[in-house]
């Protein structure tokens, strides 16, 4: 057991229900890379129908489209992130990084006594 104690922060954004979090962010990053929701779903080992449902639920809660369809062309159609989705993804990444840094600092203060290397209990 060589691992040090550390906080693990997962940030989700809600309106009425959860509308954005690490899973949606990962899916959008994969769409950006694959230029396809189907390709993103495959990369994540997820059914296309599940990926589509996740995106549509997030769009309903957020109130704007996350994906823009790209039609035809030499390589067929696909999807891209909407400009607002790109800004949301960037803001989410920045916010998460700042919150993790803050949490690590506060954790160090609050749990200093417990973050030292574990030692065998004295009998």
PDB file of C-alpha atoms in Angstrom:
ATOM      1  CA  UNK A   1       0.000   0.000   0.000  1.00  0.00           C
ATOM      2  CA  UNK A   2       2.205   2.795  -1.337  1.00  0.00           C
ATOM      3  CA  UNK A   3      -0.547   5.171  -2.374  1.00  0.00           C
ATOM      4  CA  UNK A   4      -0.903   8.408  -0.443  1.00  0.00           C
ATOM      5  CA  UNK A   5      -4.287   9.673   0.687  1.00  0.00           C
ATOM      6  CA  UNK A   6      -5.734  12.131  -1.798  1.00  0.00           C
ATOM      7  CA  UNK A   7      -9.100  13.641  -2.632  1.00  0.00           C
ATOM      8  CA  UNK A   8     -10.922  12.573  -5.776  1.00  0.00           C
ATOM      9  CA  UNK A   9     -13.229  15.289  -7.064  1.00  0.00           C
ATOM     10  CA  UNK A  10     -15.954  14.673  -9.639  1.00  0.00           C
ATOM     11  CA  UNK A  11     -17.941  17.705 -10.721  1.00  0.00           C
ATOM     12  CA  UNK A  12     -21.437  17.468 -12.178  1.00  0.00           C
ATOM     13  CA  UNK A  13     -23.602  20.365 -13.280  1.00  0.00           C
ATOM     14  CA  UNK A  14     -27.361  20.310 -12.626  1.00  0.00           C
ATOM     15  CA  UNK A  15     -30.487  22.186 -13.578  1.00  0.00           C
ATOM     16  CA  UNK A  16     -33.560  20.119 -12.743  1.00  0.00           C
ATOM     17  CA  UNK A  17     -31.470  16.978 -13.231  1.00  0.00           C
ATOM     18  CA  UNK A  18     -27.817  16.354 -14.060  1.00  0.00           C
ATOM     19  CA  UNK A  19     -27.001  17.918 -17.407  1.00  0.00           C
ATOM     20  CA  UNK A  20     -23.202  17.863 -17.632  1.00  0.00           C
ATOM     21  CA  UNK A  21     -20.356  16.006 -16.010  1.00  0.00           C
ATOM     22  CA  UNK A  22     -17.265  13.932 -16.660  1.00  0.00           C
ATOM     23  CA  UNK A  23     -19.062  11.357 -18.834  1.00  0.00           C
ATOM     24  CA  UNK A  24     -20.662  13.908 -21.158  1.00  0.00           C
ATOM     25  CA  UNK A  25     -17.363  15.815 -21.333  1.00  0.00           C
ATOM     26  CA  UNK A  26     -15.479  12.643 -22.305  1.00  0.00           C
ATOM     27  CA  UNK A  27     -18.083  11.794 -24.937  1.00  0.00           C
ATOM     28  CA  UNK A  28     -17.808  15.290 -26.444  1.00  0.00           C
ATOM     29  CA  UNK A  29     -13.997  15.091 -26.522  1.00  0.00           C
ATOM     30  CA  UNK A  30     -14.266  11.807 -28.422  1.00  0.00           C
ATOM     31  CA  UNK A  31     -16.778  13.341 -30.847  1.00  0.00           C
ATOM     32  CA  UNK A  32     -14.296  16.157 -31.454  1.00  0.00           C
ATOM     33  CA  UNK A  33     -11.588  13.602 -32.289  1.00  0.00           C
ATOM     34  CA  UNK A  34     -13.714  11.162 -34.293  1.00  0.00           C
ATOM     35  CA  UNK A  35     -15.994  13.763 -35.967  1.00  0.00           C
ATOM     36  CA  UNK A  36     -18.773  11.295 -35.236  1.00  0.00           C
ATOM     37  CA  UNK A  37     -21.066  10.413 -32.357  1.00  0.00           C
ATOM     38  CA  UNK A  38     -21.048   6.789 -33.492  1.00  0.00           C
ATOM     39  CA  UNK A  39     -17.241   6.758 -33.554  1.00  0.00           C
ATOM     40  CA  UNK A  40     -17.091   8.397 -30.112  1.00  0.00           C
ATOM     41  CA  UNK A  41     -19.483   5.797 -28.714  1.00  0.00           C
ATOM     42  CA  UNK A  42     -17.420   2.964 -30.181  1.00  0.00           C
ATOM     43  CA  UNK A  43     -14.225   4.421 -28.678  1.00  0.00           C
ATOM     44  CA  UNK A  44     -15.891   4.451 -25.270  1.00  0.00           C
ATOM     45  CA  UNK A  45     -17.376   0.949 -25.664  1.00  0.00           C
ATOM     46  CA  UNK A  46     -20.862   2.438 -25.534  1.00  0.00           C
ATOM     47  CA  UNK A  47     -23.911   1.734 -27.676  1.00  0.00           C
ATOM     48  CA  UNK A  48     -24.670   4.505 -30.163  1.00  0.00           C
ATOM     49  CA  UNK A  49     -28.234   4.696 -28.819  1.00  0.00           C
ATOM     50  CA  UNK A  50     -26.908   5.356 -25.308  1.00  0.00           C
ATOM     51  CA  UNK A  51     -24.531   8.069 -26.561  1.00  0.00           C
ATOM     52  CA  UNK A  52     -27.383   9.676 -28.502  1.00  0.00           C
ATOM     53  CA  UNK A  53     -29.626   9.586 -25.393  1.00  0.00           C
ATOM     54  CA  UNK A  54     -26.888  11.155 -23.237  1.00  0.00           C
ATOM     55  CA  UNK A  55     -26.352  13.992 -25.716  1.00  0.00           C
ATOM     56  CA  UNK A  56     -30.075  14.662 -26.183  1.00  0.00           C
ATOM     57  CA  UNK A  57     -30.716  14.690 -22.404  1.00  0.00           C
ATOM     58  CA  UNK A  58     -27.825  17.110 -21.864  1.00  0.00           C
ATOM     59  CA  UNK A  59     -29.061  19.352 -24.689  1.00  0.00           C
ATOM     60  CA  UNK A  60     -32.582  19.444 -23.185  1.00  0.00           C
ATOM     61  CA  UNK A  61     -31.272  20.417 -19.746  1.00  0.00           C
ATOM     62  CA  UNK A  62     -28.689  22.896 -21.036  1.00  0.00           C
ATOM     63  CA  UNK A  63     -31.056  24.489 -23.550  1.00  0.00           C
ATOM     64  CA  UNK A  64     -28.695  24.476 -26.538  1.00  0.00           C
ATOM     65  CA  UNK A  65     -27.311  21.982 -29.062  1.00  0.00           C
ATOM     66  CA  UNK A  66     -24.038  20.254 -28.268  1.00  0.00           C
ATOM     67  CA  UNK A  67     -23.546  18.701 -31.693  1.00  0.00           C
ATOM     68  CA  UNK A  68     -23.886  19.977 -35.229  1.00  0.00           C
ATOM     69  CA  UNK A  69     -24.426  17.495 -38.055  1.00  0.00           C
ATOM     70  CA  UNK A  70     -21.964  17.533 -40.909  1.00  0.00           C
ATOM     71  CA  UNK A  71     -23.433  16.236 -44.151  1.00  0.00           C
ATOM     72  CA  UNK A  72     -21.886  14.129 -46.899  1.00  0.00           C
ATOM     73  CA  UNK A  73     -18.614  14.877 -48.533  1.00  0.00           C
ATOM     74  CA  UNK A  74     -15.815  12.534 -49.496  1.00  0.00           C
ATOM     75  CA  UNK A  75     -15.735  10.822 -46.089  1.00  0.00           C
ATOM     76  CA  UNK A  76     -19.484  10.851 -45.436  1.00  0.00           C
ATOM     77  CA  UNK A  77     -21.370  12.713 -42.749  1.00  0.00           C
ATOM     78  CA  UNK A  78     -20.592  13.099 -39.097  1.00  0.00           C
ATOM     79  CA  UNK A  79     -20.830  15.461 -36.191  1.00  0.00           C
ATOM     80  CA  UNK A  80     -18.920  18.371 -34.728  1.00  0.00           C
ATOM     81  CA  UNK A  81     -19.244  20.177 -31.436  1.00  0.00           C
ATOM     82  CA  UNK A  82     -21.335  23.319 -31.624  1.00  0.00           C
ATOM     83  CA  UNK A  83     -19.430  26.525 -30.834  1.00  0.00           C
ATOM     84  CA  UNK A  84     -21.288  26.778 -27.513  1.00  0.00           C
ATOM     85  CA  UNK A  85     -20.414  23.146 -26.684  1.00  0.00           C
ATOM     86  CA  UNK A  86     -16.736  23.944 -27.345  1.00  0.00           C
ATOM     87  CA  UNK A  87     -16.949  26.868 -24.919  1.00  0.00           C
ATOM     88  CA  UNK A  88     -18.803  24.760 -22.331  1.00  0.00           C
ATOM     89  CA  UNK A  89     -16.226  21.981 -22.571  1.00  0.00           C
ATOM     90  CA  UNK A  90     -13.368  24.475 -22.146  1.00  0.00           C
ATOM     91  CA  UNK A  91     -15.091  26.193 -19.193  1.00  0.00           C
ATOM     92  CA  UNK A  92     -15.817  22.823 -17.565  1.00  0.00           C
ATOM     93  CA  UNK A  93     -12.204  21.677 -17.952  1.00  0.00           C
ATOM     94  CA  UNK A  94     -10.869  24.924 -16.526  1.00  0.00           C
ATOM     95  CA  UNK A  95     -13.334  24.894 -13.625  1.00  0.00           C
ATOM     96  CA  UNK A  96     -12.541  21.262 -12.773  1.00  0.00           C
ATOM     97  CA  UNK A  97      -8.794  21.952 -12.805  1.00  0.00           C
ATOM     98  CA  UNK A  98      -9.236  24.937 -10.465  1.00  0.00           C
ATOM     99  CA  UNK A  99     -11.510  22.989  -8.112  1.00  0.00           C
ATOM    100  CA  UNK A 100      -9.092  20.025  -8.004  1.00  0.00           C
ATOM    101  CA  UNK A 101      -6.198  22.344  -7.171  1.00  0.00           C
ATOM    102  CA  UNK A 102      -8.257  24.010  -4.440  1.00  0.00           C
ATOM    103  CA  UNK A 103      -9.402  20.626  -3.083  1.00  0.00           C
ATOM    104  CA  UNK A 104      -5.829  19.309  -3.002  1.00  0.00           C
ATOM    105  CA  UNK A 105      -4.665  22.378  -1.081  1.00  0.00           C
ATOM    106  CA  UNK A 106      -7.531  22.192   1.410  1.00  0.00           C
ATOM    107  CA  UNK A 107      -7.109  18.437   1.751  1.00  0.00           C
ATOM    108  CA  UNK A 108      -3.443  18.961   2.632  1.00  0.00           C
ATOM    109  CA  UNK A 109      -4.479  21.348   5.400  1.00  0.00           C
ATOM    110  CA  UNK A 110      -7.354  19.300   6.768  1.00  0.00           C
ATOM    111  CA  UNK A 111      -5.733  15.868   6.591  1.00  0.00           C
ATOM    112  CA  UNK A 112      -2.036  16.636   7.115  1.00  0.00           C
ATOM    113  CA  UNK A 113      -1.875  14.253  10.062  1.00  0.00           C
ATOM    114  CA  UNK A 114      -3.182  11.390   7.943  1.00  0.00           C
ATOM    115  CA  UNK A 115      -1.280  11.924   4.689  1.00  0.00           C
ATOM    116  CA  UNK A 116       2.077  10.705   5.949  1.00  0.00           C
ATOM    117  CA  UNK A 117       3.270   7.277   4.850  1.00  0.00           C
ATOM    118  CA  UNK A 118       1.450   4.524   6.753  1.00  0.00           C
ATOM    119  CA  UNK A 119       3.522   2.848   9.432  1.00  0.00           C
ATOM    120  CA  UNK A 120       2.990  -0.425  11.233  1.00  0.00           C
ATOM    121  CA  UNK A 121       0.809   0.000  14.295  1.00  0.00           C
ATOM    122  CA  UNK A 122       2.663  -0.121  17.603  1.00  0.00           C
ATOM    123  CA  UNK A 123       1.519  -2.910  19.892  1.00  0.00           C
TER     124      UNK A 123
END
